[in-house]
One Martini backbone bead per residue (centre of mass of N, CA, C, O) as a GRO file, in nm:
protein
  298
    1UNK     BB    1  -5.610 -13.671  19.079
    2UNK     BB    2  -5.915 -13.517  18.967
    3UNK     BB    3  -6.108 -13.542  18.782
    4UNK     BB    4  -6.298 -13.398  18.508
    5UNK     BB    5  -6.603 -13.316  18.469
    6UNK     BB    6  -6.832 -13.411  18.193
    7UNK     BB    7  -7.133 -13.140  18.154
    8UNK     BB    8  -7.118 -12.939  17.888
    9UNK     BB    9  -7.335 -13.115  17.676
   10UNK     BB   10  -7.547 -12.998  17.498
   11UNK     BB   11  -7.845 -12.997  17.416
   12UNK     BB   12  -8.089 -12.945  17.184
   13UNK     BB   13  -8.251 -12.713  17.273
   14UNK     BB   14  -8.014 -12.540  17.332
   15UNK     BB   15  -7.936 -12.520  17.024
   16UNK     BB   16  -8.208 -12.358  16.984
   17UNK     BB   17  -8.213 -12.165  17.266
   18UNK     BB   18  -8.439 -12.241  17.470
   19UNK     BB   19  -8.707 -12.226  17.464
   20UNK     BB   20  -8.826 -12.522  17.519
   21UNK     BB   21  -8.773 -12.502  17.785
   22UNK     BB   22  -8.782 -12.565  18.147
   23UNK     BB   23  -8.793 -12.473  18.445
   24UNK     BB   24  -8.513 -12.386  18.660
   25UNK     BB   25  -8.294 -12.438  18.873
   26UNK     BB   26  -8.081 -12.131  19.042
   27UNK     BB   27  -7.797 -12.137  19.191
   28UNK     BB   28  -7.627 -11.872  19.422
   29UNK     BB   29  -7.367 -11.913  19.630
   30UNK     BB   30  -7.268 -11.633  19.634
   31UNK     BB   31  -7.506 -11.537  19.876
   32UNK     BB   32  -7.366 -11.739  20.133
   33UNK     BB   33  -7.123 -11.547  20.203
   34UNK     BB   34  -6.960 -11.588  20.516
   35UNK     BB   35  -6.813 -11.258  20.490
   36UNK     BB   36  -7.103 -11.164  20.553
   37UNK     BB   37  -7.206 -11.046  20.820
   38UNK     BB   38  -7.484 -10.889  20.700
   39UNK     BB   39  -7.635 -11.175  20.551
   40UNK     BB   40  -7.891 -11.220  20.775
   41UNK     BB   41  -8.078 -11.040  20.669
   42UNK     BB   42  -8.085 -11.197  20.382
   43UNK     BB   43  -8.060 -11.466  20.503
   44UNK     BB   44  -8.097 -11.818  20.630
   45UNK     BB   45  -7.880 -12.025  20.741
   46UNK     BB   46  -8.048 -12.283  20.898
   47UNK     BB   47  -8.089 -12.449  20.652
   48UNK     BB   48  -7.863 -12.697  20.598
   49UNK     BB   49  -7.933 -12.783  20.333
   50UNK     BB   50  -7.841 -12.493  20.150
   51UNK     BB   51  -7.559 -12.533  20.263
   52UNK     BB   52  -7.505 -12.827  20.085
   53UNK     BB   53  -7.550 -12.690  19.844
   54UNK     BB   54  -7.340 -12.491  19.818
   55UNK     BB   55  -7.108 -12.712  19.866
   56UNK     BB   56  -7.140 -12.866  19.650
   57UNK     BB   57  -7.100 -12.733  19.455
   58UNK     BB   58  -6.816 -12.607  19.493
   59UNK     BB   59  -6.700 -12.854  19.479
   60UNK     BB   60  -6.727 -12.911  19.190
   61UNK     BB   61  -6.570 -12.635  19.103
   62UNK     BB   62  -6.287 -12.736  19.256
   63UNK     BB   63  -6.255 -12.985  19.058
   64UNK     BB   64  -6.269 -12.822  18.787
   65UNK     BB   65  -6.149 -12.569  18.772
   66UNK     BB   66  -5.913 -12.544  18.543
   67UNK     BB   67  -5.687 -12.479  18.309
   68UNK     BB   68  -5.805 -12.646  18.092
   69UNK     BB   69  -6.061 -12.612  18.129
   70UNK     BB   70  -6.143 -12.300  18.109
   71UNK     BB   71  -6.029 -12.315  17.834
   72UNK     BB   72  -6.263 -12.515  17.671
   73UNK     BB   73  -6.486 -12.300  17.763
   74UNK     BB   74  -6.402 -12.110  17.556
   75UNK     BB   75  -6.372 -12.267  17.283
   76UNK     BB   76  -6.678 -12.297  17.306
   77UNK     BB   77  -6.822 -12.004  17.384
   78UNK     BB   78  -6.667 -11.837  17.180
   79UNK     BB   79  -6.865 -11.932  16.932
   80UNK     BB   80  -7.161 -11.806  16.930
   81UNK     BB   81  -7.369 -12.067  16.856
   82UNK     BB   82  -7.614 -12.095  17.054
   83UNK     BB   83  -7.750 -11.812  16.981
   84UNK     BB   84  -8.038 -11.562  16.874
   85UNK     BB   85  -8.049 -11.263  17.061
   86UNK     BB   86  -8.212 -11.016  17.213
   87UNK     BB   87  -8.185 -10.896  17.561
   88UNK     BB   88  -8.484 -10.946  17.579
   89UNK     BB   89  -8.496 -11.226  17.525
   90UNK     BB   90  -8.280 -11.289  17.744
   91UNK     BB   91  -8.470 -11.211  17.982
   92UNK     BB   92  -8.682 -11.420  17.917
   93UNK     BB   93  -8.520 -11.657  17.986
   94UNK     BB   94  -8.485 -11.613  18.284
   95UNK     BB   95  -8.776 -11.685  18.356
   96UNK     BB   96  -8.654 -12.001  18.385
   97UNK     BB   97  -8.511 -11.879  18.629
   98UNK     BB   98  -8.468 -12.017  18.990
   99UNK     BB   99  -8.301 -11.988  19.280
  100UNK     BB  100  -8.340 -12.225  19.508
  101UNK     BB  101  -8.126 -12.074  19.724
  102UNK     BB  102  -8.327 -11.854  19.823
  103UNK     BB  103  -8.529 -11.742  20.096
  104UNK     BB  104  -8.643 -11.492  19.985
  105UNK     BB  105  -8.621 -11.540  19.682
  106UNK     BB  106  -8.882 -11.674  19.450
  107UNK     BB  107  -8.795 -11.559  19.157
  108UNK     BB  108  -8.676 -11.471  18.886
  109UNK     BB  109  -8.375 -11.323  18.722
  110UNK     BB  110  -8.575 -11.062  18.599
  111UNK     BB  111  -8.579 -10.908  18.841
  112UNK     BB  112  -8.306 -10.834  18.946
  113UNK     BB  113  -8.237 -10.688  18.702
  114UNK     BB  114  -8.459 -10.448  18.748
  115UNK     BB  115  -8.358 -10.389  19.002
  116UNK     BB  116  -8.050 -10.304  18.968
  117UNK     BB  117  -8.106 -10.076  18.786
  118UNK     BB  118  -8.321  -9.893  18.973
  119UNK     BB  119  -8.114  -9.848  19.169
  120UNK     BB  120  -7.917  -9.714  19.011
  121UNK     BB  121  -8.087  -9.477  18.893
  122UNK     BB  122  -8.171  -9.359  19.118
  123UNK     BB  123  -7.849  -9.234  19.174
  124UNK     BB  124  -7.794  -9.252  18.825
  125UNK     BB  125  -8.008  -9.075  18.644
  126UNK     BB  126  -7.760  -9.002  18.410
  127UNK     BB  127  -7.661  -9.334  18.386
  128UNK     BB  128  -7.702  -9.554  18.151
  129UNK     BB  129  -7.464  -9.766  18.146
  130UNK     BB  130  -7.507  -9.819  18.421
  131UNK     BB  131  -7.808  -9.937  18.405
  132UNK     BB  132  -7.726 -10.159  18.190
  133UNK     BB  133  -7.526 -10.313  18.355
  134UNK     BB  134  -7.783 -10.419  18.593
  135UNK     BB  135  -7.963 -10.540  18.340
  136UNK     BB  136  -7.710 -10.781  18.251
  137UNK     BB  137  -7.486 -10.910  18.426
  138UNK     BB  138  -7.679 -11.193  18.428
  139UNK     BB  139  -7.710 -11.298  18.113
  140UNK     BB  140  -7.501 -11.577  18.148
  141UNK     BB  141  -7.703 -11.742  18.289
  142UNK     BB  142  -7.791 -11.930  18.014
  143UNK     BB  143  -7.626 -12.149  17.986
  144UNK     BB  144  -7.846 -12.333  18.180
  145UNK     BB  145  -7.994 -12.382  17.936
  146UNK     BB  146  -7.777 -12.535  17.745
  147UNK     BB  147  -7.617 -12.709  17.982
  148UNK     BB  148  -7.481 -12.596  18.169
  149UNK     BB  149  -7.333 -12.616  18.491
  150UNK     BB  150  -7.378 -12.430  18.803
  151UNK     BB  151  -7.043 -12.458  18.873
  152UNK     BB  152  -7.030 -12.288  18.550
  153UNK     BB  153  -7.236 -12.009  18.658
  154UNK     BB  154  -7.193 -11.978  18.938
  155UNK     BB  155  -7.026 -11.797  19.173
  156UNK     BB  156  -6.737 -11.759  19.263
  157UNK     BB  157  -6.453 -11.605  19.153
  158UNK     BB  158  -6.112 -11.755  19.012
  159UNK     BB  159  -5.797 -11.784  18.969
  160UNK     BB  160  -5.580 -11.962  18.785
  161UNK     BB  161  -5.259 -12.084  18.756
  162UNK     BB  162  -5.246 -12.054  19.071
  163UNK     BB  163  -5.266 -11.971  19.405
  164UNK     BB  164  -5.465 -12.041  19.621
  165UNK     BB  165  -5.695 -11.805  19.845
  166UNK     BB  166  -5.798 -11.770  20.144
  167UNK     BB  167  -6.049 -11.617  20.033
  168UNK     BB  168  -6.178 -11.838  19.929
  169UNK     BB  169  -6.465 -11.995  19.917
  170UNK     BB  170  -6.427 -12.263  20.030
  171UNK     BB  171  -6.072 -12.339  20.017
  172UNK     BB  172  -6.051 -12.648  20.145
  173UNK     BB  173  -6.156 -12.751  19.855
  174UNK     BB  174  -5.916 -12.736  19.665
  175UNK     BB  175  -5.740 -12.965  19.691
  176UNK     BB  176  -5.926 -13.127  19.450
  177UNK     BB  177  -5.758 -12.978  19.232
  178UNK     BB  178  -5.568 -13.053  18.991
  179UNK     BB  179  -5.360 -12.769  19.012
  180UNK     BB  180  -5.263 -12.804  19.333
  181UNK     BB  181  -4.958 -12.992  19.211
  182UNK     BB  182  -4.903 -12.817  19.077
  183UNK     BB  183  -4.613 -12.652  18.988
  184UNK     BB  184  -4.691 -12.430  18.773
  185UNK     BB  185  -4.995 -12.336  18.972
  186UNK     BB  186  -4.887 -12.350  19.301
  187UNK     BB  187  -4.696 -12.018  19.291
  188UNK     BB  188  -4.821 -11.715  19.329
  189UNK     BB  189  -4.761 -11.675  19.013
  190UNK     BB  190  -4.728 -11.887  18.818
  191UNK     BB  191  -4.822 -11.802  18.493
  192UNK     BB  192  -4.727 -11.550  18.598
  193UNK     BB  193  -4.683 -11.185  18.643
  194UNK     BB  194  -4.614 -10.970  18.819
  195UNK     BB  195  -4.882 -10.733  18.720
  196UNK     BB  196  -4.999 -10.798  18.460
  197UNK     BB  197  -5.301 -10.845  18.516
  198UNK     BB  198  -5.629 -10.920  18.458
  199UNK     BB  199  -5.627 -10.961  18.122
  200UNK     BB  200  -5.390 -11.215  18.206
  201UNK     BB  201  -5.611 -11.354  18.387
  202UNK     BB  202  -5.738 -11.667  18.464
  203UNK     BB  203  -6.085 -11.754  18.484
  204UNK     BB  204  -6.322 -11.864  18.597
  205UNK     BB  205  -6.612 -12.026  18.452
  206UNK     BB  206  -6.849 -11.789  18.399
  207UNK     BB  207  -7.142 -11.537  18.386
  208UNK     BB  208  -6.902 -11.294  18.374
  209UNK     BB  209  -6.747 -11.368  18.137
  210UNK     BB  210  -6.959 -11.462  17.882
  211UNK     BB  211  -7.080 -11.178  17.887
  212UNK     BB  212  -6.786 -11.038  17.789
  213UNK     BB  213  -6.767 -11.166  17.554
  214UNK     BB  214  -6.988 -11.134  17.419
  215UNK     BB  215  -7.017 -10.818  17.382
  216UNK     BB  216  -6.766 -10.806  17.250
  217UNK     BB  217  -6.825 -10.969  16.974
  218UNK     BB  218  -7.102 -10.734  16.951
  219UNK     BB  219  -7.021 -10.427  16.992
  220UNK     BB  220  -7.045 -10.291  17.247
  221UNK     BB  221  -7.043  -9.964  17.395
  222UNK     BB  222  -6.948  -9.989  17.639
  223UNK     BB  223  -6.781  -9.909  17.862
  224UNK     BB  224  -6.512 -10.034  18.065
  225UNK     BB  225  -6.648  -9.974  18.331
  226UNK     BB  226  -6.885 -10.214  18.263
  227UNK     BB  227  -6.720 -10.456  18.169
  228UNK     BB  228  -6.571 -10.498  18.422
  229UNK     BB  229  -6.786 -10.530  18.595
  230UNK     BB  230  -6.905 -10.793  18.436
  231UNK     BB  231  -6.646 -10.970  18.463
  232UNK     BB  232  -6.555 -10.907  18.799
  233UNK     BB  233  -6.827 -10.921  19.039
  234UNK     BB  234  -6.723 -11.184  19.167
  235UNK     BB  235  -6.492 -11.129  19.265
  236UNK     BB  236  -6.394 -11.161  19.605
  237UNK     BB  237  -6.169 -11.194  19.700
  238UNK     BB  238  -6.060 -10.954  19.568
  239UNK     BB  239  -6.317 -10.681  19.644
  240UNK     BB  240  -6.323 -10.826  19.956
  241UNK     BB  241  -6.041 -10.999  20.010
  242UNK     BB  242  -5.748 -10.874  19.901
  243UNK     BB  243  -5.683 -11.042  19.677
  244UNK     BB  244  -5.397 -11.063  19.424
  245UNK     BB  245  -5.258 -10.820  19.383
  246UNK     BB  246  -4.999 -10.903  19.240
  247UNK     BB  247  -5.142 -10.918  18.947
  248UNK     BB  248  -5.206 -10.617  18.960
  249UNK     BB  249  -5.290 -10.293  18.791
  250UNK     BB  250  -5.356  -9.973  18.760
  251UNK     BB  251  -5.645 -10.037  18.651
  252UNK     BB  252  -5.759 -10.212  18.855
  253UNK     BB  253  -5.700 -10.029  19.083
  254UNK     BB  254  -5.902  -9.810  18.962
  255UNK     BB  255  -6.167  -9.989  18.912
  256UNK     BB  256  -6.265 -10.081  19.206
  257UNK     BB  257  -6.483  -9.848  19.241
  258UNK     BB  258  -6.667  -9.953  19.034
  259UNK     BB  259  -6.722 -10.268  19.197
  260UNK     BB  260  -6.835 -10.137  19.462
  261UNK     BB  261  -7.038 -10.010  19.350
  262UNK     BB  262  -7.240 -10.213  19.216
  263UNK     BB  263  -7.249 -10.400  19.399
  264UNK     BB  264  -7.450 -10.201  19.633
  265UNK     BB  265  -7.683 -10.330  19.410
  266UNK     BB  266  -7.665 -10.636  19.374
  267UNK     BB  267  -7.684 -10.749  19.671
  268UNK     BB  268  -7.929 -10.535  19.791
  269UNK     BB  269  -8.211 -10.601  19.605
  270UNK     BB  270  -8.362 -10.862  19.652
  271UNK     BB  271  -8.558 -10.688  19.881
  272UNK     BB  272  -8.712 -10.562  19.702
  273UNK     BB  273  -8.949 -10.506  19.487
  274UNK     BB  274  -9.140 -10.554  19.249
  275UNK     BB  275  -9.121 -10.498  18.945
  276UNK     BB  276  -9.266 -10.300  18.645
  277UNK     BB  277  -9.176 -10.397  18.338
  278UNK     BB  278  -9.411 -10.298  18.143
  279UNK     BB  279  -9.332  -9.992  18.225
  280UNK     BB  280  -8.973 -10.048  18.225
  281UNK     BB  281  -8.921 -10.168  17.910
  282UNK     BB  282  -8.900  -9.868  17.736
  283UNK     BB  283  -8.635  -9.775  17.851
  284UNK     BB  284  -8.478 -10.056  17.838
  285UNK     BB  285  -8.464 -10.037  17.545
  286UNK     BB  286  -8.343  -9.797  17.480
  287UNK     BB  287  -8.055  -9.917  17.589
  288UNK     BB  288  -8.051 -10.134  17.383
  289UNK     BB  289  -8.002  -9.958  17.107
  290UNK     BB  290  -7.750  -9.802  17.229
  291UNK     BB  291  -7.551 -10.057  17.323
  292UNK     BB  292  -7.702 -10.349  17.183
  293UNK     BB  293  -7.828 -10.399  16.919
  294UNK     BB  294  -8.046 -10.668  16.842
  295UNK     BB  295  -7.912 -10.919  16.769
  296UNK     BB  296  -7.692 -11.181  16.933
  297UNK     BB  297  -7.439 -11.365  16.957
  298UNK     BB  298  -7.409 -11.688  17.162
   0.00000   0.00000   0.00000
């Protein structure tokens, strides 16, 4: 069994809130899924280098994140004592993330937010809900700032407490986590019942999770459909691998429309232009007053 690493340990800074933190590179493994085919558009795969990088996150990834692992971090974050933030100030902390190893763009991670919203917009320019949540999906990569590590804030989501599938990106390094030879974890339902359905199956840790926790506990107005977009836009297994369907019940297979119509906007705006945030910020302001307002507790 491999041992659990702890990096979990907040710095000073994160505990004040990360204001005075220095810009971090934040690597988004998630972005070089080989199972998407026509990510050569926007990805440049040559340079072995980033793909080094990405495999190695995703191993550390895969060593950790077990069923204890994942409780720890329920206990650790949804205390919601790291920092007192409204929305914009959180989207100001993200100009301290940048991608590292995203070939196409190297700029903060409140560009992308501001592109999916615009993108959300453009098609669906009465749906205010469905823009707030574009431009908030990624908001808990914040957590990076406070000292989470990045195996434990970004990449691809996956149920733990059960058999892993062979859906999951770089699979085979599965072999290495704790979970795997547990009997209690390795078989197609582990510790779960069939269809019990998502809300009560544990994901691993990361930027996903902790949005939806924080919102839920801001008492966030977003309706349910886009609760679930931002909790579960990463499960890449599920909604775009057809695994674990045996978990799922009829509200998840309901959502997945929901899934998957944010993902194409998620996905492919990356390679937008930047955004005038200064122009665009009084409008999205207005959706955080109506969805989500003031300071909320992280």
């Amino acid at each position: 069994m491999t041992d659990v690493l702890d990096s979990s340990v907040l710095s000073d800074e994160g505990k004040k809130g990360g204001a005075d933190c220095e810009v971090k590179n934040l690597l988004d493994p998630s972005e070089f899924r080989p199972e998407l085919k026509d990510v050569a558009e926007f990805r440049d795969f040559s340079e072995s280098k980033r793909i080094d990088i990405v495999r190695d996150t995703y191993q550390k990834m895969y060593r950790n994140q077990c069923v204890n692992y994942v409780q720890d971090m329920h206990k650790k974050w949804c205390k919601f004592d790291h920092a007192n933030l409204t929305i914009m100030e959180a989207l100001e902390e993200l100009n301290k993330l940048v991608d590292d190893s995203d070939p196409d763009v190297d700029v903060p991670n409140i560009f992308h937010a501001f592109q999916t919203a615009e993108r959300i917009r453009e098609k669906h320019p009465n749906n205010e809900w469905f823009q707030f949540v574009g431009l908030i999906h990624d908001l808990g990569k914040v957590m990076a700032l406070w000292g989470q590590p990045q195996w434990s804030t970004v990449g691809d989501t996956f149920p733990v407490g059960c058999e892993f599938s062979d859906k999951i990106v770089f699979h085979e390094m599965l072999k290495d986590n704790p979970d795997y030879s547990n009997t209690d974890f390795n078989t197609k339902n582990g510790m779960y019942k069939e269809g019990c359905g998502l809300d009560n199956v544990l994901m691993s840790w990361g930027h996903d999770e902790y949005m939806y926790q924080v919102l839920k506990h801001n008492k966030s107005t977003i309706p349910e459909e886009g609760l679930y977009m931002i909790r579960y836009h990463s499960f890449y297994p599920w909604h775009m691998g057809g695994a674990y369907d045996h978990l799922m019940n009829e509200k998840d297979r309901g959502m997945m429309k929901w899934i998957k119509e944010f993902n194409q906007f998620d996905l492919y705006s990356k390679s937008d232009a930047e955004p005038d945030m200064k122009k665009l910020t009084p409008y999205y302001q207005s959706l955080c007053d109506k969805f989500c307002p003031g300071a909320l507790e992280w």
